[in-house]
mmCIF file of C-alpha atoms in Angstrom:
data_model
loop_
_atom_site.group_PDB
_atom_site.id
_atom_site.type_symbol
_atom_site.label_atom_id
_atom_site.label_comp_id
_atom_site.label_asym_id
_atom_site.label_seq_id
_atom_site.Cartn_x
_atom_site.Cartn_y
_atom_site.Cartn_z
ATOM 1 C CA UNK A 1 23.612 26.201 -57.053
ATOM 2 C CA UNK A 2 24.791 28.284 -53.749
ATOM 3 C CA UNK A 3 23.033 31.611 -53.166
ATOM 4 C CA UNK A 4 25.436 34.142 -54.388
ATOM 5 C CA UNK A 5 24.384 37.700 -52.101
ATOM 6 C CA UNK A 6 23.376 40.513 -54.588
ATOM 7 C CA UNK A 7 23.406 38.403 -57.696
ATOM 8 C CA UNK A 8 20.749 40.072 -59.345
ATOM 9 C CA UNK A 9 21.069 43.535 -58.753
ATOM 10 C CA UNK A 10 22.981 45.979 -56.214
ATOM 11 C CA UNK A 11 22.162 46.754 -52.698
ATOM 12 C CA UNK A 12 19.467 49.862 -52.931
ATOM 13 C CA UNK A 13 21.100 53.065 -51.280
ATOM 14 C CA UNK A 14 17.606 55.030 -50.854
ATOM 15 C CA UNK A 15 18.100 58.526 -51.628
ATOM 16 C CA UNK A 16 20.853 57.486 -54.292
ATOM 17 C CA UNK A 17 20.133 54.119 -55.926
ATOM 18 C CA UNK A 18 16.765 55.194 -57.033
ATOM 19 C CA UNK A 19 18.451 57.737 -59.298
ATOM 20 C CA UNK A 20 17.538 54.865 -62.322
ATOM 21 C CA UNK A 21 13.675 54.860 -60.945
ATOM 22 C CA UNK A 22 10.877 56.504 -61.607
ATOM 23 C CA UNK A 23 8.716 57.277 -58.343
ATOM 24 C CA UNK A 24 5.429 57.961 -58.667
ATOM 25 C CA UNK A 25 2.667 58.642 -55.375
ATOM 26 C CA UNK A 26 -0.687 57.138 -55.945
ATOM 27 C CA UNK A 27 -4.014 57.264 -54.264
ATOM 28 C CA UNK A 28 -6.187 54.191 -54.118
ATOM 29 C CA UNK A 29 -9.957 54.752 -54.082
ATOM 30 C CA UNK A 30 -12.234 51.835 -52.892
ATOM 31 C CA UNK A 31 -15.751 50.974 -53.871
ATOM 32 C CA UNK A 32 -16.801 51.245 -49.776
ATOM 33 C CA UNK A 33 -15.630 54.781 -49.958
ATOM 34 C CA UNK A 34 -11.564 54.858 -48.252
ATOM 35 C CA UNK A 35 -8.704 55.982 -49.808
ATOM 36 C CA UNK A 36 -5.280 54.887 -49.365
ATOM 37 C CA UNK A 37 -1.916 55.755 -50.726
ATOM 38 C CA UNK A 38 0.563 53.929 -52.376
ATOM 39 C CA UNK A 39 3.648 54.635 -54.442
ATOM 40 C CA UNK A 40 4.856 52.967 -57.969
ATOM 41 C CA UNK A 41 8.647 52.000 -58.110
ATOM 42 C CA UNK A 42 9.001 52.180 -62.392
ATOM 43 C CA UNK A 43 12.550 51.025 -63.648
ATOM 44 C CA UNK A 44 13.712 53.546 -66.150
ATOM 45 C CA UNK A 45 15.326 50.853 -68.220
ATOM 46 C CA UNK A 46 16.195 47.017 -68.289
ATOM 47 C CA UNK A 47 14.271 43.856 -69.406
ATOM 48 C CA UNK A 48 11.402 44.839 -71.139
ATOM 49 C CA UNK A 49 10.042 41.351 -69.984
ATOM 50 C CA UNK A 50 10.614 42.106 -66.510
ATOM 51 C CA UNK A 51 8.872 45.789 -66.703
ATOM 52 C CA UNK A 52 5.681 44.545 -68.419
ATOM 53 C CA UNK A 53 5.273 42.407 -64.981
ATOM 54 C CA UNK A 54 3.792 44.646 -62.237
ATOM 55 C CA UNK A 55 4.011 43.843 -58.475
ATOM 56 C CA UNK A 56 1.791 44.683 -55.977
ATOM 57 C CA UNK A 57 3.221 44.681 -52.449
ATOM 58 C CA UNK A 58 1.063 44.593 -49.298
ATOM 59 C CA UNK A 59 2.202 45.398 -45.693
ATOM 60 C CA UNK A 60 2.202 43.456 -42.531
ATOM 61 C CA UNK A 61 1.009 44.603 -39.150
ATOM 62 C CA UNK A 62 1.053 48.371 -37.794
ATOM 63 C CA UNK A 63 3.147 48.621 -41.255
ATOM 64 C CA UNK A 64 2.498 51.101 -44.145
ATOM 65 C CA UNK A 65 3.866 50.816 -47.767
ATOM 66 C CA UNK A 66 6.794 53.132 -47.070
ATOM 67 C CA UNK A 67 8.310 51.002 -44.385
ATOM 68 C CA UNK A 68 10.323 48.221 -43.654
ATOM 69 C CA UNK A 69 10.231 45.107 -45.443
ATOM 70 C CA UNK A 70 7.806 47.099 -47.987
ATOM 71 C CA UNK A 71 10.044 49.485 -48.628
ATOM 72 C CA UNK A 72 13.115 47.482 -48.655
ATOM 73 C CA UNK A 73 11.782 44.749 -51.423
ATOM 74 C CA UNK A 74 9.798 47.734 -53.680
ATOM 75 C CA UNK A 75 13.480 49.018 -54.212
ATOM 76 C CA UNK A 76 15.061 45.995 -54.676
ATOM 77 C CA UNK A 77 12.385 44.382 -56.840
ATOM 78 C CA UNK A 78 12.526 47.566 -58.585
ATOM 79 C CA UNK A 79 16.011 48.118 -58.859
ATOM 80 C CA UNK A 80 16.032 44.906 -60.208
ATOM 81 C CA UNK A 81 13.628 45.664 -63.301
ATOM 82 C CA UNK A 82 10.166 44.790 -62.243
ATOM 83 C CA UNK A 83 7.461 47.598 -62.079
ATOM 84 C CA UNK A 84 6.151 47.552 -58.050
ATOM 85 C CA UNK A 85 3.583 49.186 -56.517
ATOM 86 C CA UNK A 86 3.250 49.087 -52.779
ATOM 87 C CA UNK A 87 0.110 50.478 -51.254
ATOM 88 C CA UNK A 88 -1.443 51.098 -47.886
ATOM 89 C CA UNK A 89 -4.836 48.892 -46.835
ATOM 90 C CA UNK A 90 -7.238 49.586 -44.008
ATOM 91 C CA UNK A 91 -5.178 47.501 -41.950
ATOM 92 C CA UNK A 92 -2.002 50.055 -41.881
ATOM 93 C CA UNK A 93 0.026 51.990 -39.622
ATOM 94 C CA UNK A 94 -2.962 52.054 -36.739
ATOM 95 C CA UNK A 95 -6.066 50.911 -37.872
ATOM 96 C CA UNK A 96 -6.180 48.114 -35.643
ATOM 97 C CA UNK A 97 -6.220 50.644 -32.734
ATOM 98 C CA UNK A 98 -8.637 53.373 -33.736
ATOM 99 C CA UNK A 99 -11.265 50.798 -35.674
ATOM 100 C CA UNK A 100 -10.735 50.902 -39.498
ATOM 101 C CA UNK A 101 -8.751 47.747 -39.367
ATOM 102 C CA UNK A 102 -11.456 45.322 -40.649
ATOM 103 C CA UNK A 103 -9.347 42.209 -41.685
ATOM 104 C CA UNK A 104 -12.269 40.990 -43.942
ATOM 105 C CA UNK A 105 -13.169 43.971 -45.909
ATOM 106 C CA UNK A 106 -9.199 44.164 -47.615
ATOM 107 C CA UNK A 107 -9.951 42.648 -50.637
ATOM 108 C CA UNK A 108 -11.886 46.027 -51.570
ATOM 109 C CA UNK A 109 -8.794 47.511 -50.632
ATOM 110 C CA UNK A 110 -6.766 45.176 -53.055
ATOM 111 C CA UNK A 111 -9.458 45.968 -55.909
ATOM 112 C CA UNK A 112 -8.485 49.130 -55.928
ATOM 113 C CA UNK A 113 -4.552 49.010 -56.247
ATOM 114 C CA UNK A 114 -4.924 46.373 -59.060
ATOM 115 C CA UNK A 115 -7.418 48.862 -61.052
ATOM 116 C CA UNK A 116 -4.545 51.346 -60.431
ATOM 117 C CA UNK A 117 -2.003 49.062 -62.349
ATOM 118 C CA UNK A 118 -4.502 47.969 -64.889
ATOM 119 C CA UNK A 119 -4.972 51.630 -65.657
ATOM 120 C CA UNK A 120 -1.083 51.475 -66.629
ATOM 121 C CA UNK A 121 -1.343 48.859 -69.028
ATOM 122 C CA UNK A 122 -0.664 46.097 -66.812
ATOM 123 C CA UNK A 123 -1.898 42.845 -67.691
ATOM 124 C CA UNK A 124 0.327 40.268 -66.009
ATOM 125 C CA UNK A 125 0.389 40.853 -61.860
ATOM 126 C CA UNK A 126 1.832 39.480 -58.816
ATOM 127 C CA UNK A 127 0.299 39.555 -55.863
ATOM 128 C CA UNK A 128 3.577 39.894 -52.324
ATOM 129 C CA UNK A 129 2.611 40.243 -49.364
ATOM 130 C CA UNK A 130 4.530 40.248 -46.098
ATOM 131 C CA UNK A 131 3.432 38.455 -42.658
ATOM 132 C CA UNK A 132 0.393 39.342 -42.258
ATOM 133 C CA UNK A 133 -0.164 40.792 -46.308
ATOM 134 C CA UNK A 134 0.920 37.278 -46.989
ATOM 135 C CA UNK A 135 -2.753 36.134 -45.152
ATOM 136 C CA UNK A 136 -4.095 38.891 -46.986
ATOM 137 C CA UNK A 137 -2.988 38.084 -50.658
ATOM 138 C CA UNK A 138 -3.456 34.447 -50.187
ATOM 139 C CA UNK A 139 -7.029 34.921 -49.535
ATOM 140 C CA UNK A 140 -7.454 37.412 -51.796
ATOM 141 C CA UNK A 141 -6.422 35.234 -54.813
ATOM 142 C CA UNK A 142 -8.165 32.042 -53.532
ATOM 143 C CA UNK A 143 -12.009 34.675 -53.017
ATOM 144 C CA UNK A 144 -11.144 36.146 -56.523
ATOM 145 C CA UNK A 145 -8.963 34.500 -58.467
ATOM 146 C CA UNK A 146 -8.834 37.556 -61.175
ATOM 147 C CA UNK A 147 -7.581 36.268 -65.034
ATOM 148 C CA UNK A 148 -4.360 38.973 -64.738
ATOM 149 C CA UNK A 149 -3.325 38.051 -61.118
ATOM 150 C CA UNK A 150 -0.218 35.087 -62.457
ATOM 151 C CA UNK A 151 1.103 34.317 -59.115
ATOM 152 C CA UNK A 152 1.327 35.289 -55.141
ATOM 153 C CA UNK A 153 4.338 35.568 -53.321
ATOM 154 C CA UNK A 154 4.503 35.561 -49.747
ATOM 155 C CA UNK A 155 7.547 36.726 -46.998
ATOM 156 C CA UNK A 156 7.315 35.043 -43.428
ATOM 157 C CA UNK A 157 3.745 33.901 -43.896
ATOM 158 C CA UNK A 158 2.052 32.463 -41.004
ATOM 159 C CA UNK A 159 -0.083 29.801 -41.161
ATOM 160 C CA UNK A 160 -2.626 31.083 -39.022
ATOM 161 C CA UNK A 161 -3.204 34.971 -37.513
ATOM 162 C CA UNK A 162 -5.323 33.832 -34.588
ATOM 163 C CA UNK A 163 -2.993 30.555 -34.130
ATOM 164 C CA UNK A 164 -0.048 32.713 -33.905
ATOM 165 C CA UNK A 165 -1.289 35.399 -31.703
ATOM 166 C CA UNK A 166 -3.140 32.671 -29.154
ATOM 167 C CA UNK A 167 0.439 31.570 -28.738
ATOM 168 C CA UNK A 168 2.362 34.459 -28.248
ATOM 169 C CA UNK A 169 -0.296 35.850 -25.960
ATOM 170 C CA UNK A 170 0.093 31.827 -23.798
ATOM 171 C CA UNK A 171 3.715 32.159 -24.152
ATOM 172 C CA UNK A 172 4.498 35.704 -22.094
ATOM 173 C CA UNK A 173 1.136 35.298 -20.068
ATOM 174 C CA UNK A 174 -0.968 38.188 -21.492
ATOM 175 C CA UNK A 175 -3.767 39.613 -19.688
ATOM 176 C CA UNK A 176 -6.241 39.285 -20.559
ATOM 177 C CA UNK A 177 -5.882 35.958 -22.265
ATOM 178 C CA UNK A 178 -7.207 35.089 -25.650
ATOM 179 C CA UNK A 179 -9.887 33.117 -24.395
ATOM 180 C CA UNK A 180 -11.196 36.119 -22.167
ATOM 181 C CA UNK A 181 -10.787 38.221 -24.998
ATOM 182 C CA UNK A 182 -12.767 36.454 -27.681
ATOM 183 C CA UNK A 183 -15.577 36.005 -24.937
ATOM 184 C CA UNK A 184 -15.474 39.803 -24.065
ATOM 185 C CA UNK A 185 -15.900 40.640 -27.406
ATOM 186 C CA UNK A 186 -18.333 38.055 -28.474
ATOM 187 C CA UNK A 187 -20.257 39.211 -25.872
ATOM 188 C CA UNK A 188 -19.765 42.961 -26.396
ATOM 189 C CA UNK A 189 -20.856 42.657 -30.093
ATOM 190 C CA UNK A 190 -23.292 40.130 -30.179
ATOM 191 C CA UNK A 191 -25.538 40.398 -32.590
ATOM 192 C CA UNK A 192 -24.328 42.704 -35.080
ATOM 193 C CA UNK A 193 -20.276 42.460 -34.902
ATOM 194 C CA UNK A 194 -20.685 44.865 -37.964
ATOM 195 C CA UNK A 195 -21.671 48.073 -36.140
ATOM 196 C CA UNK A 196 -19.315 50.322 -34.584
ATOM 197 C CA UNK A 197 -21.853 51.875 -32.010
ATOM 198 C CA UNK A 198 -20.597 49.439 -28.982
ATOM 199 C CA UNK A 199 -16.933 49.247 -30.693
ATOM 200 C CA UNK A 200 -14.294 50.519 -28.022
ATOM 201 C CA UNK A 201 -10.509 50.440 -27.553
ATOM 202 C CA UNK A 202 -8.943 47.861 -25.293
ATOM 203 C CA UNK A 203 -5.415 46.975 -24.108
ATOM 204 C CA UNK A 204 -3.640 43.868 -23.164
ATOM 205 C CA UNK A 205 -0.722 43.546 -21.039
ATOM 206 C CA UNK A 206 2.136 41.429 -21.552
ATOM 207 C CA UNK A 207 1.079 40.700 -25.403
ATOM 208 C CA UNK A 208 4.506 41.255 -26.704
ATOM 209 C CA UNK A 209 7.058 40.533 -23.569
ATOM 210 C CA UNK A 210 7.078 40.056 -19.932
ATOM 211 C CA UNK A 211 7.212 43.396 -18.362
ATOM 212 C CA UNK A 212 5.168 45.979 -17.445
ATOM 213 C CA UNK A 213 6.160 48.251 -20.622
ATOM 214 C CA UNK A 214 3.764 49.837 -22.735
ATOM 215 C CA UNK A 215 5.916 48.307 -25.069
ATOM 216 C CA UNK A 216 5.027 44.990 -23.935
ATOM 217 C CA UNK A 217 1.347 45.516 -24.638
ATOM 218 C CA UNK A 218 -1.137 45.187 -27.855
ATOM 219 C CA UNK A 219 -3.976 47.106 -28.348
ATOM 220 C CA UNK A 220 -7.182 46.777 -30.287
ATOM 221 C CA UNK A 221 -11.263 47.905 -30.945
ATOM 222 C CA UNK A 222 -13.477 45.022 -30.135
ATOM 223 C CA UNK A 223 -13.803 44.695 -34.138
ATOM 224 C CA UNK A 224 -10.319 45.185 -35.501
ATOM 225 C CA UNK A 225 -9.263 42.509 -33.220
ATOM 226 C CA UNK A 226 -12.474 40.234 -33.763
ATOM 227 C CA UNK A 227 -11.559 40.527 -37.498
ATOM 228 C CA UNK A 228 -8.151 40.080 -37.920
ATOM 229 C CA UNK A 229 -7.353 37.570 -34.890
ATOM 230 C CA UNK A 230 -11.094 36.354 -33.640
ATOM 231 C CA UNK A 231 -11.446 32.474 -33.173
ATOM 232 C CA UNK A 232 -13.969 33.267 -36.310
ATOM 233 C CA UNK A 233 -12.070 34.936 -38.674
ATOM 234 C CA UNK A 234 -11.230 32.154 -41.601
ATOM 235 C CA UNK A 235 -10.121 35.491 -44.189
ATOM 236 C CA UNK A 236 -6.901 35.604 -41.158
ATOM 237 C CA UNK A 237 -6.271 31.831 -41.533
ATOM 238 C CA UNK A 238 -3.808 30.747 -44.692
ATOM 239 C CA UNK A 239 -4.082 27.066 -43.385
ATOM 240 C CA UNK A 240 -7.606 27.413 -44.955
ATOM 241 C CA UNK A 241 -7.592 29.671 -47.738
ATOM 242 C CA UNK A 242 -3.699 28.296 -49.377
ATOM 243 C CA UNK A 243 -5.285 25.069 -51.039
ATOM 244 C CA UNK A 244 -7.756 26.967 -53.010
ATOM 245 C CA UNK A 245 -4.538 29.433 -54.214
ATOM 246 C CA UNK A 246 -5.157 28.832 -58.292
ATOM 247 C CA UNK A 247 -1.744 30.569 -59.763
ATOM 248 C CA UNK A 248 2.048 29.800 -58.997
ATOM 249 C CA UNK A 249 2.702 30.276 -55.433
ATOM 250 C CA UNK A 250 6.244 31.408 -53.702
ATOM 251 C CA UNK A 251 6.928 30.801 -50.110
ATOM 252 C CA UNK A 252 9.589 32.757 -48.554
ATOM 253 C CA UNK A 253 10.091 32.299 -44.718
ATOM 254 C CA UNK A 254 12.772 33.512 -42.704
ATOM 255 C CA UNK A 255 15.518 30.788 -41.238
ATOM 256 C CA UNK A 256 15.177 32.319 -37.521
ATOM 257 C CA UNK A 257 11.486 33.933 -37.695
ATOM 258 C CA UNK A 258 10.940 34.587 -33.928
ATOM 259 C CA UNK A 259 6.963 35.252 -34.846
ATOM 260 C CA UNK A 260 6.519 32.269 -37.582
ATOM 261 C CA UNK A 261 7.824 28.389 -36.689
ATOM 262 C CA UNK A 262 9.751 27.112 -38.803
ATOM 263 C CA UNK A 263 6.901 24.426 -39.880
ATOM 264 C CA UNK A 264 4.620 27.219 -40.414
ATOM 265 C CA UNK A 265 6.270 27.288 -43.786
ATOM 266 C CA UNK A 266 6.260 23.713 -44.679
ATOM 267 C CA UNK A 267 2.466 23.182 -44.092
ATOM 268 C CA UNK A 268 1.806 25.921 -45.958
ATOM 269 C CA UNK A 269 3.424 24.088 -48.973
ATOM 270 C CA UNK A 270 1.829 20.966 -48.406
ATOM 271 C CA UNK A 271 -1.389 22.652 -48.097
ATOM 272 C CA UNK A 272 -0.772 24.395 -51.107
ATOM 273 C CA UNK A 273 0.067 21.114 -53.015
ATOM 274 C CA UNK A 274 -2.932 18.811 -52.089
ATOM 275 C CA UNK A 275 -5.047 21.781 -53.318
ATOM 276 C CA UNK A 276 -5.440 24.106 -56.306
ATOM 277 C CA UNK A 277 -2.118 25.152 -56.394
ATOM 278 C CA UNK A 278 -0.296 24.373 -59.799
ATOM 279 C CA UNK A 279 3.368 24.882 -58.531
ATOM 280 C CA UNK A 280 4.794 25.841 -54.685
ATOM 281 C CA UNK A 281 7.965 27.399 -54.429
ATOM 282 C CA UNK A 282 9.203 27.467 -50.282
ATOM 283 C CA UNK A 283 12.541 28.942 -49.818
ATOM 284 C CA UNK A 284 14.186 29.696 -46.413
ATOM 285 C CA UNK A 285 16.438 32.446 -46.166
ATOM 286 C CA UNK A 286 19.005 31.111 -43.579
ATOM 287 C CA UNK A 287 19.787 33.302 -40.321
ATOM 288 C CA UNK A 288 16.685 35.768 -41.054
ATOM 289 C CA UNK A 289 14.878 37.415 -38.658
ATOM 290 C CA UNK A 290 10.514 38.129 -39.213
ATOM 291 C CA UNK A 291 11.906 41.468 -40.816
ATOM 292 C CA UNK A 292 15.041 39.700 -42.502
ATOM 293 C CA UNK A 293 17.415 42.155 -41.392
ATOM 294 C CA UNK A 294 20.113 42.290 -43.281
ATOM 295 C CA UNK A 295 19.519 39.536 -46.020
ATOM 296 C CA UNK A 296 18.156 41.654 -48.420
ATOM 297 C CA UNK A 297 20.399 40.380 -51.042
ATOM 298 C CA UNK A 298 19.211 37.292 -50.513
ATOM 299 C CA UNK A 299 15.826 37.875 -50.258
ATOM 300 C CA UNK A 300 15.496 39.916 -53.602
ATOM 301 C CA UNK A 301 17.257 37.079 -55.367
ATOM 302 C CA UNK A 302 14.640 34.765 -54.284
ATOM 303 C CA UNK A 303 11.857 36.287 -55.441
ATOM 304 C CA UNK A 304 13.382 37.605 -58.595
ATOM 305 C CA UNK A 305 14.037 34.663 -59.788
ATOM 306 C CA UNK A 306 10.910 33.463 -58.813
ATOM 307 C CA UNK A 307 9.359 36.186 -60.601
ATOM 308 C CA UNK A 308 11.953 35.752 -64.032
ATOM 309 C CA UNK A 309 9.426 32.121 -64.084
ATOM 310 C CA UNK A 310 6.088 34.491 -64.147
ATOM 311 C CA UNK A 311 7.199 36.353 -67.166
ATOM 312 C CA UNK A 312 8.900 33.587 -69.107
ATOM 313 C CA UNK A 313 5.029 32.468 -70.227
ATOM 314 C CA UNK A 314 3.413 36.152 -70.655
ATOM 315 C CA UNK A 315 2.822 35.278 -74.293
ATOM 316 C CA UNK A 316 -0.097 33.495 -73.162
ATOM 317 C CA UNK A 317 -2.154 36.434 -71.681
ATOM 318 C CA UNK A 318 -0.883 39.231 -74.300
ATOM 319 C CA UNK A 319 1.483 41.811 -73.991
ATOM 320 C CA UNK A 320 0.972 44.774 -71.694
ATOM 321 C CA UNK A 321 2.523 48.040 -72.812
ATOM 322 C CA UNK A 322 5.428 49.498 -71.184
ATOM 323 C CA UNK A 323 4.262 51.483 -68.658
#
């Protein structure tokens, strides 16, 4: 059946076509002590079926729950009938750059959104993340696999952090290189790459482009970058963590990713398969950039219908109340 553009709902007009939602601002509080926000997107009406489902959206890199392709699928998803709530983690906006970034410690971060939504009523959740959120819900499901957590969906999901950054960083010649890097750091932390006391901030030209821009550069602490893109970080690497994914997974890539290859996507799914996974879903959205600009039509179709499957079997866990 072709992909008919805005089939299940209508472009969102912010500031206008949330007139039918309810918007509510949240705080997340975590067991190690953070707290992040986060916003609920509640459909005022519509498929009861569809409302009882809540979805929790996670952000990609120097993202925050308010922007971008967070922002753009809470609305639609939304808009569309499903409850969503999209939250920060200690990996958004900059917390790669002053330190709080810590790639492995987001699962306490995704605790305490899904308490929030469990507080609510919810009892059947999806877990979406986007780029790098993907890495971060897929392991997240496959370390906890909680009972109420019915399926992960994932938008331009790499298969590997460190993989993907090693060759970005080969491609425009960065300097330092990632080789230099993960010895500096090794070396810097070494023993204890848990303490913040020898923890610094460090830059690295031509990361992004081949000038001399600052635009062209990344920057990092010696843990934030050991964490989330380290040659030791498996939390950052789906091509390990996808085959022990236990629910229904959706894989969502973007026909012209400039950041994820285009077989990214299709190992993922074959990883996915010879594993735990009970069904794979991969779905390319044709002409799509990393941030699929402009195909949010398409997009939101995907996953709604993708998400219509997660609440055709609710019976089976019990009813939620209607938040």
């Amino acid at each position: 059946m072709p992909m008919v553009p805005g089939r299940n709902r209508r472009l969102p007009l912010f500031g206008e076509d949330d007139r039918d939602l309810a918007l509510d601002l949240v705080v997340t509080s975590t067991r190690d002590g953070h707290s992040w926000d986060g916003m609920i997107f509640r459909p005022r009406r519509g498929d009861s079926r569809r409302r009882r489902l809540g979805v929790l959206v996670i952000h990609g890199s120097v993202g925050n729950y308010l922007t971008g392709v967070p922002r753009r699928i809470s609305f639609g998803l939304a808009s569309a009938g499903f409850t969503v709530l999209s939250v920060n983690t200690r990996m958004a906006n900059y917390g790669v750059i002053f330190g709080g970034g810590l790639m492995h410690r987001t699962p306490l971060d995704i605790d305490a959104a899904l308490t929030v939504l469990r507080r609510r009523g919810f009892r059947r959740i999806v877990l979406l993340g986007f780029s790098m959120g993907s890495t971060m819900v897929t392991h997240y499901q496959a370390l906890r696999r909680p009972p109420d957590v019915v399926g992960v969906c994932t938008l331009a999901h790499p298969l590997s952090l460190p993989g993907a950054l090693r060759l970005r960083w080969d491609h425009f010649g960065a300097d330092p290189g990632y080789d230099e890097v993960a010895e500096l750091v090794h070396h810097r932390l070494a023993p204890d790459f848990e303490s913040s006391e020898r923890d610094r901030i460090f830059l690295v030209r031509r990361a992004r482009g081949f000038g001399p821009r600052p635009v062209d550069g990344e920057v990092y602490t010696y843990r934030t970058w050991w964490s989330s893109r380290g040659p030791r970080a498996p939390h950052a690497e789906s091509r390990l963590r996808v085959g022990e994914v236990t629910v229904p997974l959706a894989l969502v890539q973007a026909g012209e990713d400039e950041l994820v290859r285009q077989s990214e996507g299709f190992e993922l799914e074959n990883l996915a398969r010879q594993g735990d996974c009970p069904s794979v879903m991969r779905e390319t959205i044709p002409g799509a950039d990393h941030v699929f600009s402009g195909r949010d039509a398409q997009l939101v179709d995907v996953v709604v219908d993708w998400l219509d499957a997660r609440t055709e079997d609710e019976g089976a866990g019990g009813l939620a109340p209607l938040p």
